[in-house]
Coordinates of C-alpha atoms and ligand atoms in Angstrom, one line a residue:
M26 CA -3.6 8.7 -33.3
K27 CA -2.6 6.9 -30.1
N28 CA -0.6 3.7 -30.6
I29 CA -2.7 1.4 -28.3
H30 CA 0.1 -1.2 -28.0
N31 CA 2.3 1.3 -26.3
L32 CA -0.2 2.4 -23.6
L33 CA -1.5 0.5 -20.6
E34 CA -5.1 0.4 -19.4
I35 CA -4.4 0.8 -15.7
P36 CA -5.7 2.9 -12.8
N37 CA -2.6 5.1 -12.4
I38 CA -3.0 8.0 -14.9
N39 CA 0.8 8.9 -15.0
S40 CA 1.6 5.3 -16.0
K41 CA -1.4 5.0 -18.2
D42 CA -0.3 8.0 -20.3
A43 CA 3.3 6.8 -20.6
K44 CA 4.6 6.0 -24.1
L45 CA 6.2 2.6 -23.6
K46 CA 9.1 1.3 -25.5
E47 CA 7.8 -2.2 -25.3
L48 CA 5.2 -4.3 -23.4
I49 CA 6.0 -7.8 -22.4
Y50 CA 3.5 -10.3 -20.9
D51 CA 5.6 -13.4 -20.3
I52 CA 8.6 -14.3 -18.2
D53 CA 10.3 -17.0 -20.3
D54 CA 13.8 -17.8 -21.5
S55 CA 13.6 -15.1 -24.1
L56 CA 13.2 -12.4 -21.4
F57 CA 16.4 -13.4 -19.7
N58 CA 18.3 -14.2 -22.9
K59 CA 21.6 -12.3 -22.8
D60 CA 20.9 -10.4 -26.0
N61 CA 17.6 -9.1 -24.7
Y62 CA 18.2 -8.8 -21.0
S63 CA 20.6 -6.0 -20.7
K64 CA 20.9 -2.5 -19.2
E65 CA 21.4 -1.1 -22.7
K66 CA 18.1 -2.6 -23.8
F67 CA 15.9 -1.8 -20.8
E68 CA 17.6 1.0 -18.8
H69 CA 15.4 -0.7 -16.2
L70 CA 12.4 -2.9 -16.5
C71 CA 9.1 -1.7 -15.0
I72 CA 6.8 -4.3 -13.5
C73 CA 3.0 -3.9 -13.5
S74 CA 0.7 -5.8 -11.3
G75 CA -2.3 -3.7 -10.2
G76 CA -1.0 -0.7 -12.1
T77 CA -1.8 1.8 -9.4
T78 CA 1.6 3.5 -9.1
S79 CA 3.5 6.0 -11.2
S80 CA 6.4 3.5 -11.5
C81 CA 4.8 0.6 -13.5
A82 CA 5.2 2.4 -16.8
K83 CA 7.4 5.2 -18.1
N84 CA 8.1 7.0 -21.3
G85 CA 10.6 5.0 -23.3
F86 CA 10.8 2.1 -20.8
T87 CA 9.7 -1.5 -21.2
T88 CA 7.0 -2.8 -18.9
L89 CA 6.5 -6.4 -17.9
D90 CA 2.7 -6.6 -17.4
L91 CA 1.8 -9.5 -15.1
R92 CA -2.0 -8.9 -15.4
K93 CA -2.5 -11.2 -18.3
N94 CA -0.7 -14.4 -17.6
Y95 CA -0.2 -14.3 -13.8
T96 CA -3.8 -14.0 -12.5
K97 CA -4.6 -17.4 -11.1
I98 CA -6.3 -17.6 -7.7
H99 CA -6.7 -20.9 -5.9
L100 CA -7.9 -21.5 -2.4
D101 CA -7.0 -24.9 -0.9
R102 CA -10.0 -25.7 1.2
E103 CA -8.1 -28.0 3.6
S104 CA -5.3 -25.6 4.5
N105 CA -7.3 -22.4 3.7
L106 CA -4.1 -21.1 2.0
V107 CA -4.7 -19.2 -1.2
T108 CA -2.3 -19.1 -4.1
I109 CA -2.4 -16.0 -6.3
G110 CA -0.5 -15.0 -9.4
G111 CA 1.8 -11.9 -9.3
G112 CA -0.7 -10.0 -11.4
V113 CA -3.8 -10.5 -9.2
I114 CA -5.6 -7.4 -7.9
M115 CA -6.8 -7.3 -4.3
G116 CA -10.5 -6.9 -5.2
D117 CA -10.4 -10.2 -7.2
L118 CA -8.6 -11.9 -4.3
I119 CA -11.2 -11.0 -1.7
N120 CA -14.1 -11.6 -4.1
H121 CA -12.8 -15.1 -4.6
L122 CA -12.2 -15.7 -0.9
Q123 CA -15.7 -14.5 0.0
K124 CA -17.3 -17.3 -2.0
H125 CA -15.7 -19.6 0.7
N126 CA -16.4 -17.3 3.6
R127 CA -12.7 -16.4 3.9
S128 CA -11.0 -13.0 3.9
F129 CA -7.5 -11.4 3.6
P130 CA -6.3 -8.0 5.1
I131 CA -6.4 -6.0 1.9
G132 CA -6.0 -2.2 2.0
L133 CA -8.5 0.6 1.6
S134 CA -8.8 0.0 -2.2
K135 CA -9.6 -3.1 -4.2
L136 CA -7.5 -1.8 -7.1
P137 CA -3.9 -2.5 -6.0
G138 CA -2.2 -5.7 -7.2
A139 CA 0.7 -7.8 -5.8
G140 CA 2.6 -4.6 -5.2
Y141 CA 0.3 -4.1 -2.2
I142 CA 1.4 -7.4 -0.6
L143 CA 5.1 -7.2 -1.5
T144 CA 5.6 -3.7 -0.1
G145 CA 4.1 -4.5 3.3
G146 CA 0.3 -4.1 2.9
V147 CA -1.4 -2.1 5.6
S148 CA -5.1 -3.0 6.0
P149 CA -7.9 -1.8 8.3
L150 CA -7.7 -5.5 9.5
S151 CA -3.9 -5.3 10.1
R152 CA -4.2 -4.6 13.9
A153 CA -5.8 -8.0 14.2
Y154 CA -4.1 -10.0 11.4
G155 CA -0.8 -8.3 10.7
L156 CA 0.5 -6.8 7.5
A157 CA 0.0 -8.5 4.2
I158 CA 3.6 -9.7 4.3
D159 CA 3.1 -11.3 7.7
N160 CA 0.7 -13.7 6.0
I161 CA 2.9 -14.9 3.2
E162 CA 3.4 -18.6 3.3
S163 CA 5.4 -19.1 0.1
I164 CA 6.5 -17.4 -3.1
K165 CA 7.7 -18.3 -6.5
G166 CA 9.4 -16.0 -9.0
F167 CA 12.7 -14.9 -10.6
L168 CA 15.6 -13.0 -9.2
G169 CA 16.8 -10.0 -11.2
N170 CA 19.6 -12.2 -12.7
G171 CA 17.0 -14.6 -14.2
T172 CA 17.3 -17.3 -11.5
F173 CA 14.1 -19.1 -10.6
I174 CA 13.3 -19.0 -6.8
S175 CA 10.7 -20.9 -4.8
L176 CA 10.7 -20.3 -1.0
K177 CA 8.4 -21.6 1.7
K178 CA 8.1 -20.3 5.2
N179 CA 9.7 -22.6 7.8
Q180 CA 11.6 -24.4 5.1
I181 CA 14.2 -21.8 4.2
N182 CA 17.8 -22.8 4.2
P183 CA 20.2 -20.4 5.9
E184 CA 21.6 -19.0 2.6
K185 CA 18.1 -18.1 1.4
Q186 CA 17.0 -16.6 4.7
L187 CA 18.0 -13.0 3.7
I188 CA 16.2 -13.3 0.4
W189 CA 13.0 -14.5 2.2
E190 CA 13.1 -11.6 4.7
A191 CA 13.8 -9.0 1.9
I192 CA 11.0 -10.4 -0.3
K193 CA 8.7 -9.2 2.6
G194 CA 8.9 -5.5 2.1
A195 CA 11.6 -5.0 -0.6
A196 CA 10.9 -7.6 -3.3
P197 CA 10.5 -5.1 -6.2
F198 CA 14.2 -4.1 -6.1
F199 CA 15.6 -7.6 -6.8
S200 CA 12.9 -10.0 -7.9
I201 CA 9.8 -10.5 -10.0
I202 CA 7.3 -12.5 -8.0
T203 CA 5.0 -14.7 -10.1
E204 CA 3.1 -16.6 -7.4
I205 CA 2.3 -15.9 -3.7
E206 CA 0.7 -18.3 -1.2
L207 CA -1.2 -16.5 1.6
Q208 CA -3.0 -17.3 4.8
T209 CA -6.6 -16.5 4.8
F210 CA -9.0 -15.7 7.7
Q211 CA -12.7 -16.4 8.4
S212 CA -14.8 -13.6 7.0
N213 CA -16.7 -11.7 9.7
P214 CA -19.2 -8.9 9.7
I215 CA -17.9 -5.3 10.0
K216 CA -19.3 -2.3 11.7
V217 CA -18.3 1.0 10.3
I218 CA -18.8 4.4 11.9
E219 CA -18.2 7.0 9.3
G220 CA -18.9 10.6 8.3
F221 CA -17.6 14.2 8.0
V222 CA -16.0 15.7 11.1
N223 CA -14.3 19.0 11.8
L224 CA -10.7 19.4 13.0
D225 CA -11.5 19.4 16.7
E226 CA -13.6 16.3 16.3
L227 CA -10.8 14.6 14.4
S228 CA -8.5 15.4 17.2
E229 CA -10.8 13.9 19.8
I230 CA -11.3 10.8 17.7
I231 CA -7.6 10.3 17.1
Q232 CA -7.1 10.4 20.9
L233 CA -9.8 7.8 21.4
S234 CA -8.4 5.6 18.6
E235 CA -5.0 5.3 20.2
L236 CA -6.7 3.2 22.9
F237 CA -8.7 1.0 20.5
P238 CA -8.5 -2.8 20.8
E239 CA -7.0 -4.7 17.9
N240 CA -10.2 -5.3 16.0
I241 CA -10.9 -1.6 15.6
S242 CA -9.0 0.9 13.4
L243 CA -9.4 4.5 12.4
Q244 CA -8.8 5.9 8.9
W245 CA -9.3 9.5 8.0
I246 CA -8.9 11.6 4.9
Y247 CA -8.6 15.4 4.8
A248 CA -9.4 16.6 1.3
Q249 CA -11.8 19.5 0.9
K250 CA -13.4 18.4 4.2
I251 CA -12.4 15.6 6.7
Y252 CA -14.1 12.2 6.3
L253 CA -13.3 9.3 8.6
Y254 CA -14.0 5.6 9.1
I255 CA -13.9 3.7 12.3
F256 CA -13.7 0.1 11.2
A257 CA -14.6 -2.7 13.7
E258 CA -14.6 -6.4 12.9
L259 CA -17.3 -8.2 14.8
K260 CA -16.2 -11.7 15.9
N261 CA -18.1 -13.1 18.8
N262 CA -20.2 -12.0 21.7
F263 CA -17.4 -11.4 24.2
E264 CA -15.4 -9.3 21.9
D265 CA -18.4 -7.5 20.5
K266 CA -19.3 -6.3 24.0
R267 CA -15.8 -4.9 24.3
T268 CA -16.1 -3.4 20.9
E269 CA -19.3 -1.6 21.8
E270 CA -17.7 -0.2 24.9
S271 CA -14.8 1.1 22.9
L272 CA -17.2 2.6 20.3
M273 CA -19.6 4.2 22.8
P274 CA -17.7 7.5 23.2
L275 CA -18.3 8.1 19.4
D276 CA -22.1 8.4 20.0
K277 CA -21.5 12.0 20.9
F278 CA -20.5 12.9 17.3
P279 CA -23.8 13.7 15.6
S280 CA -22.4 13.6 12.0
L281 CA -21.2 10.0 12.3
E282 CA -23.3 7.3 10.9
K283 CA -23.3 3.6 11.9
K284 CA -23.3 1.0 9.2
F285 CA -23.2 -2.8 9.2
Y286 CA -21.6 -4.8 6.4
E287 CA -21.9 -8.5 5.9
N288 CA -18.2 -8.7 5.2
F289 CA -15.1 -6.6 4.4
N290 CA -15.5 -6.6 0.6
K291 CA -18.9 -5.0 0.8
I292 CA -17.2 -1.8 2.0
N293 CA -16.2 1.0 -0.4
F294 CA -13.8 3.4 1.2
F295 CA -13.6 6.9 -0.2
P296 CA -17.1 7.3 -1.7
K297 CA -17.9 9.6 -4.6
K298 CA -19.2 12.3 -2.3
L299 CA -15.7 13.0 -1.2
N300 CA -14.9 14.4 -4.7
L301 CA -11.5 12.9 -4.8
Y302 CA -9.5 13.4 -7.9
E303 CA -7.5 10.1 -7.5
L304 CA -8.8 8.5 -10.7
N305 CA -9.4 11.7 -12.7
A306 CA -8.0 11.1 -16.2
N307 CA -6.9 14.8 -16.5
N308 CA -4.6 14.7 -13.5
H309 CA -1.3 13.2 -12.7
S310 CA -0.2 12.6 -9.1
E311 CA 2.4 11.3 -6.7
V312 CA 1.9 9.8 -3.2
I313 CA 4.3 9.5 -0.3
S314 CA 3.5 7.3 2.7
L315 CA 4.9 8.0 6.1
L316 CA 5.2 5.9 9.3
G317 CA 5.2 6.9 13.0
E318 CA 4.0 6.1 16.4
D319 CA 1.0 7.3 18.5
L320 CA 0.6 11.0 18.7
K321 CA -0.3 11.0 22.4
S322 CA 0.6 14.5 23.9
D323 CA 1.8 15.7 20.5
L324 CA -1.8 15.6 19.2
P325 CA -2.6 19.3 19.6
I326 CA 0.7 20.3 17.7
F327 CA -0.1 17.8 15.1
I328 CA -3.6 19.2 14.5
K329 CA -2.1 22.7 14.2
C330 CA 0.5 21.4 11.7
L331 CA -2.2 19.7 9.7
K332 CA -4.3 22.9 9.6
E333 CA -1.2 24.7 8.2
I334 CA -0.6 22.0 5.6
M335 CA -4.2 22.2 4.4
K336 CA -4.1 26.0 4.3
D337 CA -1.1 25.8 1.9
K338 CA -2.7 23.2 -0.3
P339 CA -2.0 24.3 -3.9
N340 CA -5.3 22.9 -5.4
N341 CA -8.4 21.0 -4.4
S342 CA -7.1 17.6 -5.6
C343 CA -4.3 17.5 -3.0
Y344 CA -5.0 15.8 0.3
V345 CA -3.6 14.2 3.5
A346 CA -4.9 11.0 4.9
S347 CA -4.0 8.4 7.5
Q348 CA -4.6 4.8 8.5
Q349 CA -4.0 3.1 11.7
L350 CA -1.8 0.0 12.2
G351 CA -0.3 -1.3 15.5
C352 CA -1.2 -4.2 17.7
K353 CA -0.3 -7.3 15.6
T354 CA 1.8 -5.3 13.1
K355 CA 4.1 -4.6 16.0
K356 CA 4.8 -8.2 16.7
L357 CA 7.8 -10.0 15.1
N358 CA 6.5 -13.5 15.5
H359 CA 5.8 -13.7 11.8
G360 CA 9.6 -13.6 11.3
S361 CA 11.9 -10.9 10.4
S362 CA 11.1 -8.7 7.3
F363 CA 12.2 -5.6 5.5
F364 CA 9.3 -3.7 6.9
V365 CA 11.6 -2.4 9.7
H366 CA 9.5 0.2 11.4
R367 CA 7.5 -2.3 13.5
K368 CA 6.7 0.2 16.2
S369 CA 4.6 2.3 13.8
T370 CA 1.0 2.8 14.6
W371 CA 0.0 5.4 12.0
K372 CA 0.6 5.5 8.3
P373 CA -0.3 8.9 6.9
W374 CA 0.0 9.6 3.2
I375 CA 0.3 12.9 1.3
Y376 CA -1.3 12.9 -2.1
A377 CA -0.3 15.7 -4.6
S378 CA -2.0 16.1 -7.9
W379 CA -1.9 18.5 -10.9
K380 CA -3.4 19.0 -14.3
K381 CA -1.4 16.6 -16.4
N382 CA 0.4 18.9 -18.8
D383 CA 0.8 21.8 -16.5
H384 CA 4.5 21.7 -15.5
Q385 CA 4.3 24.7 -13.3
E386 CA 1.4 23.3 -11.3
K387 CA 3.3 20.0 -11.0
E388 CA 6.2 21.8 -9.5
V389 CA 4.0 23.7 -7.0
A390 CA 2.1 20.5 -6.1
L391 CA 5.3 18.5 -5.5
E392 CA 6.8 21.4 -3.5
W393 CA 3.7 21.3 -1.3
L394 CA 4.2 17.5 -0.9
Y395 CA 7.8 17.8 0.1
K396 CA 7.1 20.7 2.5
S397 CA 4.2 18.9 4.1
W398 CA 6.4 15.8 4.5
C399 CA 9.1 17.9 6.1
N400 CA 6.5 19.3 8.6
L401 CA 5.1 15.9 9.4
K402 CA 8.5 14.3 9.9
R403 CA 8.6 15.2 13.6
F404 CA 5.5 13.0 14.1
Y405 CA 6.1 10.5 11.4
P406 CA 9.9 10.2 10.8
N407 CA 9.8 7.0 8.7
I408 CA 8.6 5.9 5.3
H409 CA 6.4 3.1 4.1
L410 CA 7.8 2.5 0.6
A411 CA 4.5 1.5 -1.0
Q412 CA 5.3 3.6 -4.1
L413 CA 8.7 3.6 -5.8
H414 CA 9.9 7.1 -6.6
N415 CA 13.1 6.5 -8.5
H416 CA 12.0 9.2 -10.9
L417 CA 11.8 11.8 -8.1
N418 CA 14.5 13.6 -6.2
S419 CA 13.2 12.2 -2.9
H420 CA 14.0 8.6 -3.8
E421 CA 17.3 8.3 -1.9
E422 CA 15.9 9.8 1.3
E423 CA 12.8 7.6 1.1
L424 CA 14.9 4.5 0.7
T425 CA 17.0 5.4 3.8
L426 CA 13.9 6.2 5.9
A427 CA 12.1 3.0 4.7
F428 CA 14.8 0.4 5.2
G429 CA 16.8 1.9 8.0
N430 CA 19.5 -0.3 9.3
R431 CA 18.7 -3.0 6.6
M432 CA 19.6 -0.7 3.7
N433 CA 23.1 -2.2 3.3
E434 CA 21.7 -5.8 3.3
L435 CA 19.3 -4.7 0.5
K436 CA 22.2 -3.2 -1.5
T437 CA 24.1 -6.4 -1.1
L438 CA 21.1 -8.5 -2.3
K439 CA 20.7 -6.1 -5.3
N440 CA 24.4 -6.4 -6.2
I441 CA 24.3 -10.2 -6.1
F442 CA 20.8 -10.9 -7.6
D443 CA 20.3 -7.9 -9.9
P444 CA 23.9 -7.1 -10.9
Q445 CA 23.0 -5.3 -14.1
G446 CA 20.4 -3.2 -12.2
I447 CA 17.6 -4.3 -14.5
L448 CA 14.9 -4.0 -11.8
P449 CA 14.0 -0.6 -10.2
P450 CA 17.1 1.1 -8.9
L451 CA 18.0 1.5 -5.3
Ligands
FAD530 C1 -6.5 3.9 -4.1 C2 -5.3 3.3 -3.4 C3 -5.4 2.8 -2.0 C4 -4.4 2.3 -1.4 N1 -4.5 1.8 -0.1 C5 -3.5 1.2 0.5 C6 -3.6 0.7 1.8 O1 -4.7 0.7 2.4 N2 -2.6 0.1 2.4 C7 -1.3 0.0 1.8 O2 -0.4 -0.5 2.4 N3 -1.2 0.5 0.6 C8 -2.2 1.1 -0.1 N4 -2.0 1.6 -1.3 C9 -0.7 1.6 -1.9 C10 -0.5 0.3 -2.8 O3 -0.7 -0.8 -2.1 C11 1.0 0.4 -3.3 O4 1.2 1.5 -4.0 C12 1.3 -0.8 -4.1 O5 2.7 -0.8 -4.4 C13 0.5 -0.9 -5.4 O6 0.7 -2.1 -6.0 P1 0.2 -2.4 -7.5 O7 0.5 -3.8 -7.9 O8 -1.2 -2.0 -7.7 O9 1.1 -1.3 -8.3 P2 2.0 -1.4 -9.6 O10 2.1 0.0 -10.1 O11 1.5 -2.4 -10.6 O12 3.3 -1.9 -9.0 C14 4.1 -1.1 -8.2 C15 5.5 -1.5 -8.1 O13 5.5 -2.7 -7.3 C16 6.4 -3.7 -7.9 N5 5.7 -4.9 -8.2 C17 4.4 -5.1 -8.3 N6 4.1 -6.4 -8.5 C18 5.3 -7.0 -8.5 C19 5.6 -8.4 -8.6 N7 4.7 -9.3 -8.8 N8 6.9 -8.7 -8.5 C20 7.9 -7.8 -8.3 N9 7.6 -6.5 -8.2 C21 6.3 -6.1 -8.2 C22 7.0 -3.1 -9.2 O14 8.2 -2.5 -9.0 C23 6.0 -2.0 -9.5 O15 6.6 -0.9 -10.2 C24 -3.1 2.2 -2.0 C25 -3.0 2.6 -3.3 C26 -4.1 3.2 -4.0 C27 -3.9 3.6 -5.4

């Protein structure tokens, strides 16, 4: 019989199946007590917020589950700043904001938790409102050595500046964040043009999208077939006219359907008809997220490469997808952060999945993931570290490609503020 206390009810199946050593819900003095808080006791401590990654629970490891006691959401109606706990999921955040006609650039799923914000946060709205980290106003939490921290934008003293910058993109390596204050935005209607396309049509639409204004973004997914979304926020008459002009060339694609949504949280990306295996309880999976710039004249070679990757796909549950960033995410006026690849305009991700106890299939699927990553590197040389892979061989390379020239600063912060290496390793 399963010991329910040692399993987590979370979306990620790898982590859900993990046989935990211990589950902790609170960050109090007893957690950081010397006798408890040691490398011998924890190896390292896993943190669970939305529970959507394969690193929030592992066989034989302790998980700190923030979903029970760190779930407050409070919108200040005067400042329109929202304060959320470190265990809040993005769906609950935007549902709360919607009651007050406000919104936040969450990603393509409502399931991710604070990990979405702390690792960068790429949204279909990011071209207009920046990454999730660009909208952090303040944070509270604990450094890996147990020290409480409370930091507020524009009130950071020089010795805390590096911590503040690293919280934005690399927080999981040296801190546990219990509270985040975020800017919110007026909620606007959304026009979505979506449907199945073939590879030639995808190519044409990518070319068009590289000229989109900031309120429009393209996201596509190539699973068994290719499905795409062109997402346009409608704001006012002047911009709407420009939006219509940008969207007009899409009229020629007969399979694309136009839909209007009252607001962002009415949209469900990746509908059931795509037959994605993402939440299939019989499968385990890993995802790697890449970053790169516009394809421009490389588009034909990229399409050829994508075709090869899909031809080599080891099973039907593996896929490649991509989302568009750029415009506001390129700007540094939000202050420096550890999301260093600001020039990026595309974030593709490779999803590899296998039957959960089939070690041979796992090996083949991961090999496909690494090979595909290798082939896509010429277009997307960098990494968005949205998933921590310290249990995989690719971890070190991913870290280098994610943090670039800030890697040494991150190592310094880790040495000072998580000297025992209790939080996920670098
Ligand atoms: C269906 C789906 C769609 C997605 N779409 C997007 C997208 O559009 N854009 C995008 O950018 N990403 C997207 N992601 C990626 C996702 O945002 C990241 O994987 C994110 O890290 C998940 O956060 P989580 O809290 O749900 O995960 P968890 O597994 O709970 O946490 C992941 C790791 O983050 C760290 N962490 C989480 N919370 C805290 C905290 N409070 N303090 C310190 N460390 C913490 C921990 O180390 C933890 O192991 C998507 C993921 C899924 C599953």
